[in-house]
Coordinates of C-alpha atoms in Angstrom, one line a residue:
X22 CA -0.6 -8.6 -23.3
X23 CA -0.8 -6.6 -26.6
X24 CA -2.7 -9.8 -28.1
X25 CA -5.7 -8.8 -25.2
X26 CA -6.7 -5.7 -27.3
X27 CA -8.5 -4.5 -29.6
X28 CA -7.3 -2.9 -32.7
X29 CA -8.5 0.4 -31.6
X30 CA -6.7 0.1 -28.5
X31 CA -3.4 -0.9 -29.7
X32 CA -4.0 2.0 -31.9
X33 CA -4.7 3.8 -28.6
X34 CA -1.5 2.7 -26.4
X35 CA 0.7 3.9 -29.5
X36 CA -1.1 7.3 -29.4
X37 CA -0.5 7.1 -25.4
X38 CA 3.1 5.8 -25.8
X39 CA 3.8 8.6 -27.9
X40 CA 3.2 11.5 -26.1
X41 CA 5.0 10.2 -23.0
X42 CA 7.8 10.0 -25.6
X43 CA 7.6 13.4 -26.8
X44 CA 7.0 14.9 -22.6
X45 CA 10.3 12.7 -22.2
X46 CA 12.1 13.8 -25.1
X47 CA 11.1 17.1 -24.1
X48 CA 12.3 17.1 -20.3
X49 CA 15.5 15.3 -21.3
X50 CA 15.9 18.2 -23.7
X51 CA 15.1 21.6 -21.0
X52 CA 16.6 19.5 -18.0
X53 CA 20.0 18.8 -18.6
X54 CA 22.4 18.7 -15.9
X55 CA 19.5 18.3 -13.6
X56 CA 18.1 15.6 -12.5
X57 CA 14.9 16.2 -14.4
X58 CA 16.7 15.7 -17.6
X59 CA 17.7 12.3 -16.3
X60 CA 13.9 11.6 -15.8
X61 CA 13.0 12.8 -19.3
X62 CA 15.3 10.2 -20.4
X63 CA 14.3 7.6 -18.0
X64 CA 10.3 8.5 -19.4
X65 CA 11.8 8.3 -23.2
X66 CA 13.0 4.9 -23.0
X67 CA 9.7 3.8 -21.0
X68 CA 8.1 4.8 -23.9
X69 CA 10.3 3.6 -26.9
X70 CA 10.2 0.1 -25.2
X71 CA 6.6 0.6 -25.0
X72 CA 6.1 1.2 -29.0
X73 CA 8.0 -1.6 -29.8
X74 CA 6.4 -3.6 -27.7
X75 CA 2.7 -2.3 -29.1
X76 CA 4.0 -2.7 -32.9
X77 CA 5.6 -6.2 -32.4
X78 CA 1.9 -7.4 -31.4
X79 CA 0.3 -5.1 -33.7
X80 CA -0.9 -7.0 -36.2
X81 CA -1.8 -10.6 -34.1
X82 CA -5.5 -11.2 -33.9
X83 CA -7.8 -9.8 -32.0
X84 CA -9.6 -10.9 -29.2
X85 CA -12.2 -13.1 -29.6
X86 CA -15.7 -11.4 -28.4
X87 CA -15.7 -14.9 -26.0
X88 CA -13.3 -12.7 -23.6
X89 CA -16.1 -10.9 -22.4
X90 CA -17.8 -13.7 -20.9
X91 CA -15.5 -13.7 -18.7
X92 CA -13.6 -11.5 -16.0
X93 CA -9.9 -9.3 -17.2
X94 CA -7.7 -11.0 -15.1
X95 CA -4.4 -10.2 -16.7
X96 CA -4.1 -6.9 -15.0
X97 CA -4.2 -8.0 -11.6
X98 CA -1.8 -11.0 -12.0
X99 CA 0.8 -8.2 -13.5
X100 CA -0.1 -6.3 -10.4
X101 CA 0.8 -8.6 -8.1
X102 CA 3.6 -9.8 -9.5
X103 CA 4.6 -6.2 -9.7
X104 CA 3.9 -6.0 -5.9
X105 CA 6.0 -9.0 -4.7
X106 CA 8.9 -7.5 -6.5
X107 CA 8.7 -4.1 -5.0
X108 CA 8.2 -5.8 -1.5
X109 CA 11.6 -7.6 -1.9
X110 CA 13.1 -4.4 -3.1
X111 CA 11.8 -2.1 -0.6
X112 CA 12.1 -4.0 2.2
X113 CA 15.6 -5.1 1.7
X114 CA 16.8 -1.3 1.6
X115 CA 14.3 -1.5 4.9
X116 CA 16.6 -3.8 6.3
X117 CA 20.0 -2.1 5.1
X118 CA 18.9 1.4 6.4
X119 CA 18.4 -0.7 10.1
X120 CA 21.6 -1.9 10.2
X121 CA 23.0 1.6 9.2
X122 CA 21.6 2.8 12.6
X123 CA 23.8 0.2 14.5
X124 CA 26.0 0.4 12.2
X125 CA 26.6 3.4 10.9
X126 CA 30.4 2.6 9.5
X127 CA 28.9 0.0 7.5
X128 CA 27.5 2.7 4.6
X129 CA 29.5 3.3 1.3
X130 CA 31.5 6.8 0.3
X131 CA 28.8 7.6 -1.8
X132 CA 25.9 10.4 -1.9
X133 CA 23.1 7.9 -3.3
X134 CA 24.0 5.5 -0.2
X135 CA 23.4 8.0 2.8
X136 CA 20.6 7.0 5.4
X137 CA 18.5 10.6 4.1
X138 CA 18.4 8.8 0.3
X139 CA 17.6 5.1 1.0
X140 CA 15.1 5.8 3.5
X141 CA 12.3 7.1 1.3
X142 CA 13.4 3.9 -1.6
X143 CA 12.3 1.9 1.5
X144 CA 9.1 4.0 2.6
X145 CA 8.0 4.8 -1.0
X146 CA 9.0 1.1 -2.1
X147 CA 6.7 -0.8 0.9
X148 CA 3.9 1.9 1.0
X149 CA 3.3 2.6 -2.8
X150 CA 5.0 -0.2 -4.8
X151 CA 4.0 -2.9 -2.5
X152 CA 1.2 -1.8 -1.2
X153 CA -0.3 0.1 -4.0
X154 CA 0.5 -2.3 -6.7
X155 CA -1.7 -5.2 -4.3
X156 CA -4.3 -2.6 -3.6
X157 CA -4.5 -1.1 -7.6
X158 CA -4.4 -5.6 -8.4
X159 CA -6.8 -6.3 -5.8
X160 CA -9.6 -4.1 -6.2
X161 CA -9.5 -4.6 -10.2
X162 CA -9.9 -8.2 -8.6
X163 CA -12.8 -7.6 -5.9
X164 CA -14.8 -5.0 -8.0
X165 CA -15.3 -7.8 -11.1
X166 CA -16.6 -10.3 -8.8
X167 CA -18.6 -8.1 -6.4
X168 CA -20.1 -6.5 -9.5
X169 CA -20.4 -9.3 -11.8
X170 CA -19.2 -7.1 -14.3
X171 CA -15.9 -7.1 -16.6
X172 CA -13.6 -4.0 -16.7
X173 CA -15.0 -1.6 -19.0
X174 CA -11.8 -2.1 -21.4
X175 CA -8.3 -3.2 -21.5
X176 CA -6.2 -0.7 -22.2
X177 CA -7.3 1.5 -19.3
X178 CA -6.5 -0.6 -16.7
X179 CA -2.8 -1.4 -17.8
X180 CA -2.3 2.3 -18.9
X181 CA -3.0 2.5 -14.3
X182 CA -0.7 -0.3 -13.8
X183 CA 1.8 1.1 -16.0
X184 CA 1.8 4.3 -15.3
X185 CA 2.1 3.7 -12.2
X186 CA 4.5 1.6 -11.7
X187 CA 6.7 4.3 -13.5
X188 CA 6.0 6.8 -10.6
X189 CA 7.2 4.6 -8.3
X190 CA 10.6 4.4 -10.4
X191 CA 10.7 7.8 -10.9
X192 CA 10.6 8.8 -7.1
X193 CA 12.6 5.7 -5.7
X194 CA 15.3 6.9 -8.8
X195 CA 14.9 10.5 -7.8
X196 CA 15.6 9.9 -4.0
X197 CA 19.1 8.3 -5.1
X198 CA 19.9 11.4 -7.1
X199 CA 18.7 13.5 -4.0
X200 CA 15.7 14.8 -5.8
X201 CA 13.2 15.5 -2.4
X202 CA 10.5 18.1 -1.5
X203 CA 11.0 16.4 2.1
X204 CA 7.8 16.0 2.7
X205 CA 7.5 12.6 4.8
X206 CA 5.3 10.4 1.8
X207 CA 5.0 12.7 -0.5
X208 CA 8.4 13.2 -1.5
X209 CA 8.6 12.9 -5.5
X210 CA 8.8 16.6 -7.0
X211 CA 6.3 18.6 -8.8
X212 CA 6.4 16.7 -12.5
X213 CA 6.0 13.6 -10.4
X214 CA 3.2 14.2 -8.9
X215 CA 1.5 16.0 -12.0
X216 CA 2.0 12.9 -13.3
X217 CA 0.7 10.5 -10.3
X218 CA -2.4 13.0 -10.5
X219 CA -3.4 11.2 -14.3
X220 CA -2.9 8.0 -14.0
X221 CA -5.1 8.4 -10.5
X222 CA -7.8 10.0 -11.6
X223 CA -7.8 7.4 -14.9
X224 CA -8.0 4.7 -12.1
X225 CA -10.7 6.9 -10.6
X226 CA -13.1 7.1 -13.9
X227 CA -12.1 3.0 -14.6
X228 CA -13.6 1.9 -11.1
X229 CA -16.7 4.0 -11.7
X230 CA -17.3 3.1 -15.3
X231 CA -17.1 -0.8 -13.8
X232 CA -19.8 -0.2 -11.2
X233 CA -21.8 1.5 -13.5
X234 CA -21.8 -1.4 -15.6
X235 CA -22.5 -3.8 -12.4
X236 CA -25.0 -6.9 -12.9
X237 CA -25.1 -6.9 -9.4
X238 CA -27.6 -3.7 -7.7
X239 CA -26.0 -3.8 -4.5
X240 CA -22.3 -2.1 -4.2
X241 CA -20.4 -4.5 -1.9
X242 CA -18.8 -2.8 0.9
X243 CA -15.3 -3.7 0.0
X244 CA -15.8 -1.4 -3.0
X245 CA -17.1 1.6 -0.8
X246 CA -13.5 1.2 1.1
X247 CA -11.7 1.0 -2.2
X248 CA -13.3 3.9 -4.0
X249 CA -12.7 5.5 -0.6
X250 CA -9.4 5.2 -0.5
X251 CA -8.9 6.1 -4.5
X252 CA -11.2 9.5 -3.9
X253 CA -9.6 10.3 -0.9
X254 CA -6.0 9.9 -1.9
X255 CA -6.0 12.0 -4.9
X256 CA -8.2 15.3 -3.1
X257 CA -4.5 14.7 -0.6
X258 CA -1.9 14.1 -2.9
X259 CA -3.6 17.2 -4.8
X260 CA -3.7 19.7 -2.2
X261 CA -0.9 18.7 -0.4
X262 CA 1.8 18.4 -3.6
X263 CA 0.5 21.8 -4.2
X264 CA 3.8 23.8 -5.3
X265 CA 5.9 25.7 -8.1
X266 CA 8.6 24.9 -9.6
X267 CA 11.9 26.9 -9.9
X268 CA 11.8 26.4 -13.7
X269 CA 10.4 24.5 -16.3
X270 CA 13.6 22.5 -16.9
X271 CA 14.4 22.2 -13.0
X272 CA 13.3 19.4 -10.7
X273 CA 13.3 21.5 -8.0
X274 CA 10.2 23.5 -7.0
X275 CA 8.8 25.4 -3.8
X276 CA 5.8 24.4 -1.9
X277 CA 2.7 26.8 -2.0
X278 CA 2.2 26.8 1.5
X279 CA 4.8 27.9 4.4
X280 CA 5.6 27.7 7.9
X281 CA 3.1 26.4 10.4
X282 CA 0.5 25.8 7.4
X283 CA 2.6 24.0 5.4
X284 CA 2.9 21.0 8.6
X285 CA -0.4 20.9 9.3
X286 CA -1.2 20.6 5.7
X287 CA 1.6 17.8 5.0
X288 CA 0.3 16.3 8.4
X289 CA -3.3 16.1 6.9
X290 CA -1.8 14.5 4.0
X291 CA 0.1 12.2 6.1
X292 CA -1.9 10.7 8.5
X293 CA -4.8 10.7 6.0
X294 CA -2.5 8.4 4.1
X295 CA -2.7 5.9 6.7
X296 CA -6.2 6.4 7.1
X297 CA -7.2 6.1 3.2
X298 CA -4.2 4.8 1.8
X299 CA -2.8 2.1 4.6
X300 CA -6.1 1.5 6.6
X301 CA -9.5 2.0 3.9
X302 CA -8.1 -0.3 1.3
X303 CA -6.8 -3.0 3.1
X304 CA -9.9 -3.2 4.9
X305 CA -11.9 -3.4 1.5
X306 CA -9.2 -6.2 0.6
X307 CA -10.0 -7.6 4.5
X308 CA -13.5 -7.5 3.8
X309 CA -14.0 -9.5 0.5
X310 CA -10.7 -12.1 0.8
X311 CA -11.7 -13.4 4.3
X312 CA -14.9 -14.0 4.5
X313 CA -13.8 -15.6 0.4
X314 CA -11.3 -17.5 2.4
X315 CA -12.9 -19.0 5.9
X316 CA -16.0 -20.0 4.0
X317 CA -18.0 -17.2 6.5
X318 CA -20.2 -14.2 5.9
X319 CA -19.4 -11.1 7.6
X320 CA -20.2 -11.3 10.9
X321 CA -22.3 -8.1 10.7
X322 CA -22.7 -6.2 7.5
X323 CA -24.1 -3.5 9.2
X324 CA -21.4 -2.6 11.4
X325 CA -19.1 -3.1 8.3
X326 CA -21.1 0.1 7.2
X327 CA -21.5 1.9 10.2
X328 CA -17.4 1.0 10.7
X329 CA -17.2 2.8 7.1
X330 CA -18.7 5.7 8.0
X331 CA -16.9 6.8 11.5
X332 CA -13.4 5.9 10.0
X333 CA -14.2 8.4 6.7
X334 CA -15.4 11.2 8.8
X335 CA -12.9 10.7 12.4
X336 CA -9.9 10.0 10.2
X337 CA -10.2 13.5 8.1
X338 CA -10.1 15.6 11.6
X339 CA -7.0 13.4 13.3
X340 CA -3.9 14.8 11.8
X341 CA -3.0 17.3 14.2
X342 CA -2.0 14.8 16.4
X343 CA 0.9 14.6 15.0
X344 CA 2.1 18.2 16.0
X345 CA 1.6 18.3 19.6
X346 CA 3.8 21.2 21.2
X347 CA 4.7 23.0 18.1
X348 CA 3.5 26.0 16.8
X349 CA 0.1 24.5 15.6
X350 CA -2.5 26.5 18.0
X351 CA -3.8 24.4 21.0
X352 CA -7.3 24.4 19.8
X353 CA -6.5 22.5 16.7
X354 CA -3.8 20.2 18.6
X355 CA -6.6 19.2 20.8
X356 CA -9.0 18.6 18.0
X357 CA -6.9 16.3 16.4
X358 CA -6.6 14.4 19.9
X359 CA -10.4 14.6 20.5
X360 CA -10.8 12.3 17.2
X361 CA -7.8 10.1 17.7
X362 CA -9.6 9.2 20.3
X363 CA -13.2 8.9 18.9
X364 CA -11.2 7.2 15.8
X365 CA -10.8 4.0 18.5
X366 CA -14.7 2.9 18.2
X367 CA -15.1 2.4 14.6
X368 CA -11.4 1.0 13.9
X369 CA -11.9 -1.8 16.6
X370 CA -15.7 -2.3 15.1
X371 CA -13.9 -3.5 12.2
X372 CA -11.5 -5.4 13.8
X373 CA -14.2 -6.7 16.1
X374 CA -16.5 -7.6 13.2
X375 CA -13.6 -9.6 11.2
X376 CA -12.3 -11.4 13.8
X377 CA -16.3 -12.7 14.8
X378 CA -16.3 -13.5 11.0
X379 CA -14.2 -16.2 11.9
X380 CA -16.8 -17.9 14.7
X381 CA -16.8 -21.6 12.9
X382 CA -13.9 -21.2 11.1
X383 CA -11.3 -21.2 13.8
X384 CA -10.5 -24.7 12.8
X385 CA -9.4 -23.8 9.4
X386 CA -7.5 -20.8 11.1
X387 CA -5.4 -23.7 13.0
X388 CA -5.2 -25.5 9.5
X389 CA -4.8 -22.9 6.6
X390 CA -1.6 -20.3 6.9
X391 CA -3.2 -17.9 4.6
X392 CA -6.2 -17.5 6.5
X393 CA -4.1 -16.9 9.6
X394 CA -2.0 -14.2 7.9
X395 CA -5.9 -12.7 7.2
X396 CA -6.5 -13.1 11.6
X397 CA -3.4 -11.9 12.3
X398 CA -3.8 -8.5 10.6
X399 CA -7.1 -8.6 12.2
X400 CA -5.5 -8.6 15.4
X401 CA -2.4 -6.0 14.4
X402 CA -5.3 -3.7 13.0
X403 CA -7.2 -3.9 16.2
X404 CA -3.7 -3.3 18.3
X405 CA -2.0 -0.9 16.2
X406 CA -5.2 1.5 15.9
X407 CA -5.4 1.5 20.2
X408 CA -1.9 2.3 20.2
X409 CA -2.7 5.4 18.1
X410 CA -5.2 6.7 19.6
X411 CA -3.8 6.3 22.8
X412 CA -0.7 7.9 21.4
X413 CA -2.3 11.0 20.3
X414 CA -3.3 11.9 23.4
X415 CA -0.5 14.9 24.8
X416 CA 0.7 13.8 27.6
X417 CA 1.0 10.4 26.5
X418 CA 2.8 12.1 23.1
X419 CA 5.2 14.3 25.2
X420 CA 7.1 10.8 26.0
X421 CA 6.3 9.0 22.8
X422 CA 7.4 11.9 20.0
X423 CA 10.8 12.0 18.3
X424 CA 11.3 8.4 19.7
X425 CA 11.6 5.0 18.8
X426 CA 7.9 4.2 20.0
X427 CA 6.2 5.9 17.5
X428 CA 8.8 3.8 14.7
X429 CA 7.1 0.8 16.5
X430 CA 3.8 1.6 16.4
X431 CA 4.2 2.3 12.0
X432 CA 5.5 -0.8 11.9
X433 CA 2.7 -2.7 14.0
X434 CA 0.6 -1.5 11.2
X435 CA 2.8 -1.4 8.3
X436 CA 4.1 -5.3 9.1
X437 CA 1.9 -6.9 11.1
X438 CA -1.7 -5.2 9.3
X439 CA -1.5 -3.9 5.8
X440 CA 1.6 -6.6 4.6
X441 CA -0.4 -9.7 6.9
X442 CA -3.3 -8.9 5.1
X443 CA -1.6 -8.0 1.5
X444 CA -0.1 -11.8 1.9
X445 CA -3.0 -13.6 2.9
X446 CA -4.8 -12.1 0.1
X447 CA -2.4 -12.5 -3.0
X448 CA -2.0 -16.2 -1.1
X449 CA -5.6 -16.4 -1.7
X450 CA -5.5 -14.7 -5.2
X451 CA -2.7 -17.1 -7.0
X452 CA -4.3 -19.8 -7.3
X453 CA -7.5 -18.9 -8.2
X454 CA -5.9 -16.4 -10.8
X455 CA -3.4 -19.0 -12.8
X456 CA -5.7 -21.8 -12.2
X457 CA -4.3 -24.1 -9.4
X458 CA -6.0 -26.0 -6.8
X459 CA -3.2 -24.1 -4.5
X460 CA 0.0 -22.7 -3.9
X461 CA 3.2 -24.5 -5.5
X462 CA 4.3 -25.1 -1.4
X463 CA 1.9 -24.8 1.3
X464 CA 4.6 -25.6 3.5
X465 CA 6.7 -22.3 2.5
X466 CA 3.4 -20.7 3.3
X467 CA 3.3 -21.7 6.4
X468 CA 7.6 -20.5 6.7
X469 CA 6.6 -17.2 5.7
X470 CA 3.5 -16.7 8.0
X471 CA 5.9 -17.6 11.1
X472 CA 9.2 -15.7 9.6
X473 CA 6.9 -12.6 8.9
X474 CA 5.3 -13.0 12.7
X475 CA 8.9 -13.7 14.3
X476 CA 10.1 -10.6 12.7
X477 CA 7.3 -8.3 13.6
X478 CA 7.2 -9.1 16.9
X479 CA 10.9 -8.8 17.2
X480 CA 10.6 -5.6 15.6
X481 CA 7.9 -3.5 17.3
X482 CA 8.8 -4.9 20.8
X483 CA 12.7 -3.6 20.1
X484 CA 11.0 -0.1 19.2
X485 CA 8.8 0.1 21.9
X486 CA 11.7 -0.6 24.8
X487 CA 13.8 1.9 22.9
X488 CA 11.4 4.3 21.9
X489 CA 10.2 4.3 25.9
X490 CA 13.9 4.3 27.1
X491 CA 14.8 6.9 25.0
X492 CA 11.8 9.3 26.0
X493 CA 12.4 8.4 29.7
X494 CA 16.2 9.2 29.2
X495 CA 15.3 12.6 27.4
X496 CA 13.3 13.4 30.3
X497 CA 15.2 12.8 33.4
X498 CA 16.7 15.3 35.5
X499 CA 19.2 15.3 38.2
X500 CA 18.9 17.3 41.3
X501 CA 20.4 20.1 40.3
X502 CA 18.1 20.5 37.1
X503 CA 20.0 19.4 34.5
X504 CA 19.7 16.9 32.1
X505 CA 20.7 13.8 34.1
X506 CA 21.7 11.7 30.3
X507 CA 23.2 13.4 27.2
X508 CA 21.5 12.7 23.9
X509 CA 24.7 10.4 23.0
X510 CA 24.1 8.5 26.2
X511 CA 20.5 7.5 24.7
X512 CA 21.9 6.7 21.5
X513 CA 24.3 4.3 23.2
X514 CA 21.3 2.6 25.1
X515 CA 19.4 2.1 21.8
X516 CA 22.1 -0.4 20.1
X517 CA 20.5 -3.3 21.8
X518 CA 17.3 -2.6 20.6
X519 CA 18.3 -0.8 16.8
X520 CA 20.4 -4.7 16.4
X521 CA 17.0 -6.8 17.4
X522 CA 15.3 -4.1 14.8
X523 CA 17.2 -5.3 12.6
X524 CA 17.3 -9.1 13.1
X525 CA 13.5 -8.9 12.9
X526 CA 13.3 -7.2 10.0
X527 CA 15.8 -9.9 8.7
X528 CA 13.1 -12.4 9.4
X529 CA 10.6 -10.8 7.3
X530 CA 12.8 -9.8 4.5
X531 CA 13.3 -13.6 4.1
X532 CA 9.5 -14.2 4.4
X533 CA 9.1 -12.2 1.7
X534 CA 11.8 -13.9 -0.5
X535 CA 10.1 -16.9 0.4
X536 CA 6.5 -15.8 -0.6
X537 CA 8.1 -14.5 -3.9
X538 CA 10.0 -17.9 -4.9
X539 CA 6.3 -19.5 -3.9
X540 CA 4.2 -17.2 -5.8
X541 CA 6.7 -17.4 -8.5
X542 CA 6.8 -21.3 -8.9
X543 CA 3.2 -21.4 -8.2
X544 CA 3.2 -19.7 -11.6
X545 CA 5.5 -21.5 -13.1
X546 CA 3.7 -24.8 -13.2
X547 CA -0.2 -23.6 -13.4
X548 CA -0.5 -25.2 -16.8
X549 CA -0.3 -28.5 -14.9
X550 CA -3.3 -27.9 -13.7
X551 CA -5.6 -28.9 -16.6
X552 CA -8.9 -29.5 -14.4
X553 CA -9.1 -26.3 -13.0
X554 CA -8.0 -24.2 -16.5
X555 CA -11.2 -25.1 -17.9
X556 CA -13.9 -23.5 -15.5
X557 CA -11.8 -20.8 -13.4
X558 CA -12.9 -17.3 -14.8
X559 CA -15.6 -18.3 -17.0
X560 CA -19.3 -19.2 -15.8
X561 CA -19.9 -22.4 -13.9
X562 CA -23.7 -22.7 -14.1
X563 CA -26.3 -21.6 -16.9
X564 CA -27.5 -18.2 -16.1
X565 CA -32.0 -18.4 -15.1
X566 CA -33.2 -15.8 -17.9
X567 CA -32.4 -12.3 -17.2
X568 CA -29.7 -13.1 -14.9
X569 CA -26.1 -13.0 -14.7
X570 CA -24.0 -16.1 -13.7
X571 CA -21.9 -16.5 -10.7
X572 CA -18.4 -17.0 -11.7
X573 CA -15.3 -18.0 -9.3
X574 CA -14.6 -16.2 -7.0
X575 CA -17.8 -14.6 -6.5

């Protein structure tokens, strides 16, 4: 990696490395016997390793000036390398935390190992180190190619990977030491976020230097849901991480919002990190990597635009839902319901218009496992978006909140959208990035599709029975006005269901496991591959005058 730059940038990651060094030093320094001291140590070694790293390579040879005829790849393999790692992680302490519910005796005598710390490693270890490592990977992927334009430089983009990656072990370290705002995805404290807020709007500035550099005039839509979901995120993470803390040598701090306003602003957060963060990427990643994949254009690039537009204005307005009969005043309870509802039409336009994408391709959907990971989020997307919006409507939410349902649906479109779609697209990516003809074991593709499949079925039709039973339950009555079931007789009715939760999510740990050991070999033996090493990321036909060449993947 240190080889890929230039002089000036080594020069620039030591400058970097430095003064993440000196902020650690620092923190270790003012914070000890807190937590925040045990980051600042944490950030000092980061950066030691980091310098010794830099001046090891120092002094190799530059890059040849060759590199930019070609696309910056390196990145994005470390990205999704970096992704399939925190998948295994996160969703193993996934699957722990589910057999803690039916289990609950099965826990250790230990703070860090109590159901209220290893549930946001799991959250924050699927939704950000998964899912933002493959979106951060893929859209350094898609934006090269749908620009016909290398990254700008590349110290920038690994100075995003890097930095973070070391958020993400910050806050999962930080929930095992108890260190929480409680604020349901958006849990890391104040110098956490601070830091978050740099390396995001670096991202920011990189994906707008590439475009501006673009060979191609028209901006693909897959980059107007990517740039989306970066723009987006950090105006949310901003606002809503909003807070001060106790002291400068304290990891604790205090939000700047309270009561009532402080839900609906962490519920504007929250469900606008589905929207941009869980629903607007992946669909830029759906929108170059299938139609890439089956061979097909979009069905309708217009309604990919139109689809664009109504989930960036709907989405904004549809957090309320979330708060139905609390303090929140009606009006803006029932304005959050009146989108949730509107939401439906452009969410299942999209949907609709990938799954008509695949009109004379359904043949290689029978054939080609990674394509049918791509239809099957399709399909989840389309299902787990109704199921929302028919959620948020209050009556239907005065059975379905506080229950088990609601677990179900975030998991129709946590396993069965965004990780269907993340697989078929680092599936699709592998090969073309370390030069193979394919994956090291098509048949272990097609073992993961059906394990990850098994297990999300398994798993959101448990949570639906239970999160129904449990509503019904909480609800009855008996004639004389009382509750007719304590809340101990529900949880008794839910072991069923919370031991099937956990079976599937068994299955789809070990589809994962078995994705990683694929990806990893696939890796492993690309230098094989001699045929394909020699015209993968560099031009495969002479440019007409004034013109840029297509290159894979384009």
């Amino acid at each position: 990696m240190i080889a890929e730059l230039t002089k000036n940038e080594r020069q620039g990651a030591l400058i970097i490395l430095l003064a993440l060094a000196i902020t650690g030093l620092a923190m270790a320094a003012g914070g000890r016997g807190d937590p925040f001291g045990v980051h600042g140590a944490l950030v000092l070694v980061v950066a030691i390793a980091g310098i010794f790293a830099v001046i090891g390579g120092y002094y190799a040879p530059e890059p040849s000036p060759d590199r930019l005829d070609s696309y910056y790849d390196s990145p994005t393999k470390f990205g999704i390398i970096a992704a399939m790692v925190w998948a295994v992680i996160g969703m193993a302490v996934g699957d722990w935390v589910a057999w803690l519910l039916a289990y609950p005796e099965w826990t250790f005598d230990a703070a860090w190992a109590s159901f209220g710390r290893l549930r946001p490693v799991h959250t924050s270890g699927v939704i950000f180190g998964f899912g933002g490592n493959a979106l951060i990977a893929t859209s350094f992927y898609v934006m090269q190619r749908t620009s016909r334009a290398r990254l700008p430089d590349q110290l920038t983009p690994w100075f995003v990977l890097f930095g973070y990656n070391l958020f993400c072990v910050i806050a999962a370290t930080g929930y095992l030491m108890g260190v929480t705002q409680s604020k349901e995805y958006a849990e890391p404290e104040w110098y956490a976020d601070i830091w978050l807020v740099i390396v995001w709007v670096t991202y920011f500035v990189l994906y707008l230097r590439t475009l501006n550099r673009r060979k191609e005039p028209h901006i693909y839509v897959s980059n107007w849901y990517y740039l989306a979901f970066i723009l987006v995120v950090a105006m949310l993470h901003i606002v809503n991480n909003l807070a001060v803390p106790i002291s400068w040598g304290s990891a604790k701090s205090y939000s700047l919002f309270s009561g009532v306003q402080d839900a609906m602003t962490e519920w504007w957060y929250g469900h606008n990190a589905v929207a941009f963060f869980l629903t607007s990427g992946f669909l830029g990643m759906l929108y170059y990597y299938m139609p890439k994949r089956a061979g097909r254009p979009i069905y309708s690039y217009r309604m990919s635009i139109i689809s664009f537009w109504g989930i960036t204005f709907f989405y904004m307005w549809a957090g309320s839902h979330h708060l139905h009969y609390t303090a929140l005043p009606q009006w803006v309870q029932s304005l959050g319901m009146t989108f949730s509802v509107m939401l439906l039409v452009p969410s299942w336009v999209s949907a609709g218009n990938a799954l008509m994408t695949l009109n004379g391709a359904w043949h290689k959907v029978r054939d080609d496992a990674v394509l049918r990971f791509m239809m099957v989020a399709a399909v989840f997307y389309g299902l787990s978006t109704f199921e929302g919006s028919f959620m948020a409507i209050r009556p239907v939410n005065s059975l379905s909140h506080y229950t088990d349902w609601t677990v179900g649906h975030v998991h129709a479109g946590a396993l069965g959208w965004v990780a269907m779609i993340t697989f078929g697209a680092i599936y699709a990516s592998v090969p073309w990035l370390w030069k193979r003809n394919g994956m090291y074991s098509a048949k272990l593709v097609e073992a993961h599709f059906w394990l990850a499949l098994a297990g999300t079925i398994i798993y959101v039709f448990a949570m639906w029975n239970s999160g129904i039973i449990q509503g019904l339950m909480w609800r009855t009555y008996n004639e004389s006005g009382t509750l007719a079931y304590s809340f101990v007789d529900s949880l008794v009715a839910m072991h069923p269901y919370y031991i099937a939760r956990a079976v599937g999510g068994v299955f789809f740990l070990l589809g994962a496991v078995i994705g990683f050991y694929n990806i990893w070999m696939t890796i492993r033996t690309a230098a094989q591959d001699e045929a394909a090493h020699t015209t993968a990321d560099r031009p495969v036909i002479e440019p007409a005058v004034g013109a840029p060449a297509l290159q894979p993947g384009e």
